[in-house]
Tab-separated table of C-alpha atoms in Angstrom:
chain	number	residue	atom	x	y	z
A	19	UNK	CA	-12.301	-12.313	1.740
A	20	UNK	CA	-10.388	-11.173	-1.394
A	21	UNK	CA	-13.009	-10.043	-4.492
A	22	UNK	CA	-10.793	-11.748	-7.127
A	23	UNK	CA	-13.813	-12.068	-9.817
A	24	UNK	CA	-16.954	-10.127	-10.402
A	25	UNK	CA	-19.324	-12.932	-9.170
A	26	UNK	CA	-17.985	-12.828	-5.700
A	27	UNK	CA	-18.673	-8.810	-5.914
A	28	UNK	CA	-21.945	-9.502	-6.856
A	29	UNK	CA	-22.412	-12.799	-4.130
A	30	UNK	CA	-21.291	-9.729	-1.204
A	31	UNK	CA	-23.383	-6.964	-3.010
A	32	UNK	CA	-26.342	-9.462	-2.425
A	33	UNK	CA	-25.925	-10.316	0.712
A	34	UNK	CA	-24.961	-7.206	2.249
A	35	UNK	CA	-28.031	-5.536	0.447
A	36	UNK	CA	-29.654	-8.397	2.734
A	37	UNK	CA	-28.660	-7.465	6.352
A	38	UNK	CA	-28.698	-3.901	5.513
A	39	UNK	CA	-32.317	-4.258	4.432
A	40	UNK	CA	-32.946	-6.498	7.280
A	41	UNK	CA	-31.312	-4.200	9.979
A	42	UNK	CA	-33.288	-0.913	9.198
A	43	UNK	CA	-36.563	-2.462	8.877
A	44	UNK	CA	-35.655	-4.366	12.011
A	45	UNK	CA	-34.858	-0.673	13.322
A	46	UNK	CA	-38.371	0.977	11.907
A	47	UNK	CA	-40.366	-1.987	13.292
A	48	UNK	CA	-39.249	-1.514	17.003
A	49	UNK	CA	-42.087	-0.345	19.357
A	50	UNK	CA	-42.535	0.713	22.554
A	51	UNK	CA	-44.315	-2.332	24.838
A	52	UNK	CA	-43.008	-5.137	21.935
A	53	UNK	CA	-40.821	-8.011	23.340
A	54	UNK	CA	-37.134	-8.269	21.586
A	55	UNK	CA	-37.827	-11.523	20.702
A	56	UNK	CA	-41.035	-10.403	18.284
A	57	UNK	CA	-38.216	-8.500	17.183
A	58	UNK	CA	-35.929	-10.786	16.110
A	59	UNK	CA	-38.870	-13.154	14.664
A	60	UNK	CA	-39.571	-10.224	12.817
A	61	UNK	CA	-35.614	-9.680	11.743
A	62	UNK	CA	-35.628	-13.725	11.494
A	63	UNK	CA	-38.746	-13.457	8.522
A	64	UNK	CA	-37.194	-11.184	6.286
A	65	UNK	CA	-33.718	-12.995	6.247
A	66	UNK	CA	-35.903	-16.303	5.401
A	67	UNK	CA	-37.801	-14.600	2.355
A	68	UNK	CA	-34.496	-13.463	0.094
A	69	UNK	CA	-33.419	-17.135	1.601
A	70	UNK	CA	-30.825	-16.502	3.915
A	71	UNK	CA	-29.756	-18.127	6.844
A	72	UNK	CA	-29.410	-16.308	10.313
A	73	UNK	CA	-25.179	-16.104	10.640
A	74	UNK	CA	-24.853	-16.502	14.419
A	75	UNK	CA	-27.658	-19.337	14.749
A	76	UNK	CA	-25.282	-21.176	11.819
A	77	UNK	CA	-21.848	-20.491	12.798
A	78	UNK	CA	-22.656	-20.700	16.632
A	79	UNK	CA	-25.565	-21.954	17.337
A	80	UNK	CA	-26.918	-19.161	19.003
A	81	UNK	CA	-30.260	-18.209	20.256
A	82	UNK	CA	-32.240	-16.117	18.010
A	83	UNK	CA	-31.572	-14.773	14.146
A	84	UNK	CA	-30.359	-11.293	15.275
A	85	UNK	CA	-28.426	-10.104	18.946
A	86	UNK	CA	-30.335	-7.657	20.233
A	87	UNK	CA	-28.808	-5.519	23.029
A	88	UNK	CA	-30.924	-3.471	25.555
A	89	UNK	CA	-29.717	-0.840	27.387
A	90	UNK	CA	-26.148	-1.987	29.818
A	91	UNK	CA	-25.863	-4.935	27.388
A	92	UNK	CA	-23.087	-4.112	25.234
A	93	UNK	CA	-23.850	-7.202	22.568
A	94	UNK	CA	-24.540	-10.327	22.193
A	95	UNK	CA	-28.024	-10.005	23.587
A	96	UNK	CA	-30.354	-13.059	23.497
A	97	UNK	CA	-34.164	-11.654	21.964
A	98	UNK	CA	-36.431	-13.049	25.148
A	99	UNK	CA	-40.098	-12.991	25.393
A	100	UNK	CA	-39.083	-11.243	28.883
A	101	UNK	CA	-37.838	-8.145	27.687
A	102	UNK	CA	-40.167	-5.697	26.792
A	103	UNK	CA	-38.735	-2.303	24.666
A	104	UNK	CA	-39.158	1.211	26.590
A	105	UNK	CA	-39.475	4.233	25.603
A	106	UNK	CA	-35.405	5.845	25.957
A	107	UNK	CA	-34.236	2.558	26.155
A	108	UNK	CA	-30.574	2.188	24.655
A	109	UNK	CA	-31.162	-0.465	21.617
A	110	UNK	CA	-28.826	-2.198	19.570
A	111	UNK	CA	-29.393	-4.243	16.496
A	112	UNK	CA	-26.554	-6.616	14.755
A	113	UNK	CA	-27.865	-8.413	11.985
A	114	UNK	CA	-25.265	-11.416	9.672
A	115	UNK	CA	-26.294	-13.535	7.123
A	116	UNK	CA	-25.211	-15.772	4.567
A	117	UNK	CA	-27.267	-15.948	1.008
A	118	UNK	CA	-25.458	-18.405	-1.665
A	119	UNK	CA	-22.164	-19.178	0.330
A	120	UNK	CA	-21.360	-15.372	0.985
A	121	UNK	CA	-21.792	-13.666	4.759
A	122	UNK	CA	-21.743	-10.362	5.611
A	123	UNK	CA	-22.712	-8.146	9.099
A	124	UNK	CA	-23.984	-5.089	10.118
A	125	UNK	CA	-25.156	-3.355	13.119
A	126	UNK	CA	-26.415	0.037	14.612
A	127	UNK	CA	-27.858	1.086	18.376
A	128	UNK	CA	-30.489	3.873	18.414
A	129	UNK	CA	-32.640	5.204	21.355
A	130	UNK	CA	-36.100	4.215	21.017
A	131	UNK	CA	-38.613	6.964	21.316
A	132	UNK	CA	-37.841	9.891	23.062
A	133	UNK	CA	-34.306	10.638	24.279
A	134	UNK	CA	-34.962	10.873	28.212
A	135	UNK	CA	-31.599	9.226	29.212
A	136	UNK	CA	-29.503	11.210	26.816
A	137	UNK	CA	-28.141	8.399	24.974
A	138	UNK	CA	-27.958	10.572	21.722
A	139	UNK	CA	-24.616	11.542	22.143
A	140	UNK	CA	-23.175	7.949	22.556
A	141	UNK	CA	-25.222	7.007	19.713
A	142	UNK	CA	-24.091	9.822	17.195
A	143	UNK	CA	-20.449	9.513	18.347
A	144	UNK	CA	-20.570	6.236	17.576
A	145	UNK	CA	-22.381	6.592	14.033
A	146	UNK	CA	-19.327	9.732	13.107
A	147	UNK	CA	-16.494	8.075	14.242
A	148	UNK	CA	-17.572	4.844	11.905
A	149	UNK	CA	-17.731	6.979	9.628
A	150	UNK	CA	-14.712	8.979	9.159
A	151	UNK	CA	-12.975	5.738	10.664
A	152	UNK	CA	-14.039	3.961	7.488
A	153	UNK	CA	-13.307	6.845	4.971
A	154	UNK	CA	-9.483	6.723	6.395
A	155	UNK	CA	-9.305	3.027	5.003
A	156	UNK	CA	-7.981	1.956	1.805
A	157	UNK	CA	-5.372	-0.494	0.574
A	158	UNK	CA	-2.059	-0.297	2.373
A	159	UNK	CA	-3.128	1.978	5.433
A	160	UNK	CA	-2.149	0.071	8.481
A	161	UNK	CA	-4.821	-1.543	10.935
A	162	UNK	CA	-3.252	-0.146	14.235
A	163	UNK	CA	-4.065	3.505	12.458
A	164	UNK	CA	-7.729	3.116	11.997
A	165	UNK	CA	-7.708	1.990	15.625
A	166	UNK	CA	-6.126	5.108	16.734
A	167	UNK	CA	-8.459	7.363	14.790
A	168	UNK	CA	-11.357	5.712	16.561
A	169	UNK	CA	-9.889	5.843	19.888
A	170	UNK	CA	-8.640	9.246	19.607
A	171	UNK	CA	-12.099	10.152	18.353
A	172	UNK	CA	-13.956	8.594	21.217
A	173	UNK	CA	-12.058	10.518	23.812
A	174	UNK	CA	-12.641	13.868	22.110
A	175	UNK	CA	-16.074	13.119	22.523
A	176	UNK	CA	-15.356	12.232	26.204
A	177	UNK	CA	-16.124	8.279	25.649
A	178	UNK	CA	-13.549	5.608	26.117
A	179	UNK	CA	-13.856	2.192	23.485
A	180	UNK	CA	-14.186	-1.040	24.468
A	181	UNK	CA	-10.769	-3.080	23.425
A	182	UNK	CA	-12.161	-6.685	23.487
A	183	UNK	CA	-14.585	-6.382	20.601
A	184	UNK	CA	-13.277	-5.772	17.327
A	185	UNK	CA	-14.105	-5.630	13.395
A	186	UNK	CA	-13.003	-8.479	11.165
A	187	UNK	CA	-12.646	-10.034	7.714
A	188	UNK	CA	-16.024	-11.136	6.319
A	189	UNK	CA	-16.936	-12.991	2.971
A	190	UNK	CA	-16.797	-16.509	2.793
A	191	UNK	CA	-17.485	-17.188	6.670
A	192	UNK	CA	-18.821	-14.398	9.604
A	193	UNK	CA	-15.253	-13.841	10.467
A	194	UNK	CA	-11.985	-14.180	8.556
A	195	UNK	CA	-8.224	-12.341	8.872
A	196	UNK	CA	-8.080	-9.857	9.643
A	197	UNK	CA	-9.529	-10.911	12.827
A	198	UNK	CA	-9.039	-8.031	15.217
A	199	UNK	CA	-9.220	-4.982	13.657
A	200	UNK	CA	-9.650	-3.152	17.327
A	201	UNK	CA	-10.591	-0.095	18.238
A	202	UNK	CA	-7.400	1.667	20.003
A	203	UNK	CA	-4.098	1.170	18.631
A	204	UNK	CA	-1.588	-1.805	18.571
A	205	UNK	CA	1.619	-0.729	18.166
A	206	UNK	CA	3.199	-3.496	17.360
A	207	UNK	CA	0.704	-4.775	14.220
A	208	UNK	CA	1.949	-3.774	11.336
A	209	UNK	CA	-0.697	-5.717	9.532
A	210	UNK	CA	-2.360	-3.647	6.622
A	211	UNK	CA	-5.852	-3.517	4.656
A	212	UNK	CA	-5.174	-5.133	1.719
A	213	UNK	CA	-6.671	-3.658	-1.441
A	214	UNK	CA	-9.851	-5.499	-3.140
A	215	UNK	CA	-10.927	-7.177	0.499
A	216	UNK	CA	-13.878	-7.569	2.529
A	217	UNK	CA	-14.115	-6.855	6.206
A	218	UNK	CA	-16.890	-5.633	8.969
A	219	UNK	CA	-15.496	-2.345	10.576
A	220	UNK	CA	-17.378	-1.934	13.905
A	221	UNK	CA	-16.900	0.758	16.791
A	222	UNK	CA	-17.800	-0.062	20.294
A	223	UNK	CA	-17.932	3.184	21.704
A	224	UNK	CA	-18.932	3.350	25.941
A	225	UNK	CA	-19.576	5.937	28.517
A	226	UNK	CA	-17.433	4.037	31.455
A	227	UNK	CA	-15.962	0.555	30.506
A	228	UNK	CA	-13.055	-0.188	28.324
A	229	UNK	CA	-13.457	-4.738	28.382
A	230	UNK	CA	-16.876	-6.301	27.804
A	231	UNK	CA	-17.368	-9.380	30.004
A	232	UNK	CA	-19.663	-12.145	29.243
A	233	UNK	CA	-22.927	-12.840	31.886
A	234	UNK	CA	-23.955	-16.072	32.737
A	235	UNK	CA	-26.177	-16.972	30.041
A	236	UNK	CA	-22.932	-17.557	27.970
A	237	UNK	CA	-23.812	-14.742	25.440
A	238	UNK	CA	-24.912	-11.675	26.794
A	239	UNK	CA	-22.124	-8.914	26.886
A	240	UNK	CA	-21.987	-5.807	29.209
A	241	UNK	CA	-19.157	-3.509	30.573
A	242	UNK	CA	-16.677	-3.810	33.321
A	243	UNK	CA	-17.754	-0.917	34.767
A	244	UNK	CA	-21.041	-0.429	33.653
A	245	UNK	CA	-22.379	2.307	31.833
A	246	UNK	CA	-23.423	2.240	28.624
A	247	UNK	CA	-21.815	1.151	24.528
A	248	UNK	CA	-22.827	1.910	21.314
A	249	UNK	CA	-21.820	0.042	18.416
A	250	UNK	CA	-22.105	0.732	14.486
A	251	UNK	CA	-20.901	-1.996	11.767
A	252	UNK	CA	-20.721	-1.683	8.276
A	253	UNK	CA	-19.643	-4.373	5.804
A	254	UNK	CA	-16.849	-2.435	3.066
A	255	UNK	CA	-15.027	-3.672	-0.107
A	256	UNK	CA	-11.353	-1.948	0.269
A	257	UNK	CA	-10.382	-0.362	-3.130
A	258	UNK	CA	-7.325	1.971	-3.216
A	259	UNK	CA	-9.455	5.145	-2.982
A	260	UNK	CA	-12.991	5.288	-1.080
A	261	UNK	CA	-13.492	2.417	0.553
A	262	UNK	CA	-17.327	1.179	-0.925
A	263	UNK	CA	-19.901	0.304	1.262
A	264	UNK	CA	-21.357	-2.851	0.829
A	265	UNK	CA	-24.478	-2.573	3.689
A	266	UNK	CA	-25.361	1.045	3.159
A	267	UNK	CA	-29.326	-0.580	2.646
A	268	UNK	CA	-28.904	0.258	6.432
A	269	UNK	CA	-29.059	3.508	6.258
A	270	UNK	CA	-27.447	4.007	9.790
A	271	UNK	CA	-26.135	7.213	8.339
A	272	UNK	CA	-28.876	9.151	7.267
């Protein structure tokens, strides 16, 4: 989306402050024994109270107000009264709304409890690479270069990235140009970040697989090879110095 006026700043500050909010209480209310789908009820009663709508239940009719991804799943993940949270487990939480005709998205994994499976590392790579992958953008750098920084990244850390999932344009629906704003490096797009725009930059960082392929419940993500992905999303307005951060209510960083 392109900011041309102050209202729409304020419509994305709004909403963003909305699914940031939403995604670290979401984050602080996970337990140990509770079911992902009390989860996402949970994640699906603070959306209703600032009145906004769950993005993936509007846009695609999916199965629950949040995707919550346990463990192998990579995203996507349907919140079941099944699946009951463990202490180490691998959880990720991506939370998209839209409040007064304006959507924006977020998400962040974490390890629940105590670290026993050493997930850290995936986790924190993921959460610095977003980082200094979204400090490198501004208005004119090209698209292919941010995906080279986080690729190049990942493999210092010894991780590979998953190439099928990417960021995107936000604002005025879930996902707008630019619509594949990957994590490696396309040579041949020369497409830029244009200056005063909204988009959702998102790393899917993974210990083995480099393609995320969809199970049989139509939704559910995991990787080709197994193993394990992390993935951190936050919504930014480009400007033509720091980029500024539209869901840092998440506070995935600190």
């Amino acid at each position: 989306m392109s900011i041309t006026k102050e209202s729409e700043l304020i419509g994305m500050k709004k909403v963003s402050e909305v699914v940031g909010t939403t995604l670290k209480m979401m984050r602080e209310y996970a337990k140990i024994g509770m079911t992902t789908k009390e989860l996402d009820e949970y994640g699906g009663k603070i959306l209703k109270s600032y009145g906004a709508k769950s993005a993936p239940n509007e846009t695609y009719n999916f199965p629950g107000y949040t995707c919550i991804s346990v463990n192998e799943e990579a995203a996507h993940g349907i919140p079941s009264e099944l699946k009951k949270l463990k202490g180490g487990d691998l959880v990720n939480i991506d939370v998209s709304a839209e409040l007064n005709g304006y959507w924006s998205d977020n998400g962040g994994s974490f390890v629940l409890g105590k670290d026993i499976h050493n997930h850290q590392p995936l986790v924190d790579a993921s959460k610095d690479i977003l980082k200094k992958a979204i400090y490198s953008i501004k208005g004119g750098v090209k698209i292919s270069d941010v995906g080279l920084l986080i690729e190049t990244e990942a493999k210092k850390c010894g991780f590979k990235v998953i190439r099928n999932l990417a960021g995107h344009g936000v604002g005025r629906s879930l996902h707008e140009n630019p619509e594949n704003i990957l994590n490696y490096r396309v040579r041949t797009n020369r497409e830029r970040f244009k200056k005063n725009t909204t988009v959702a930059i998102e790393t899917f960082i993974a210990t083995k697989s480099t393609v995320a392929v969809e199970l049989n419940d139509g939704w559910t993500l995991v990787g080709n090879k197994g193993g394990y992905v992390t993935q951190h999303e936050q919504t930014i307005l480009i400007t033509d110095k720091e980029p500024l951060i539209l869901t840092d209510s998440n506070e995935i960083w600190t």
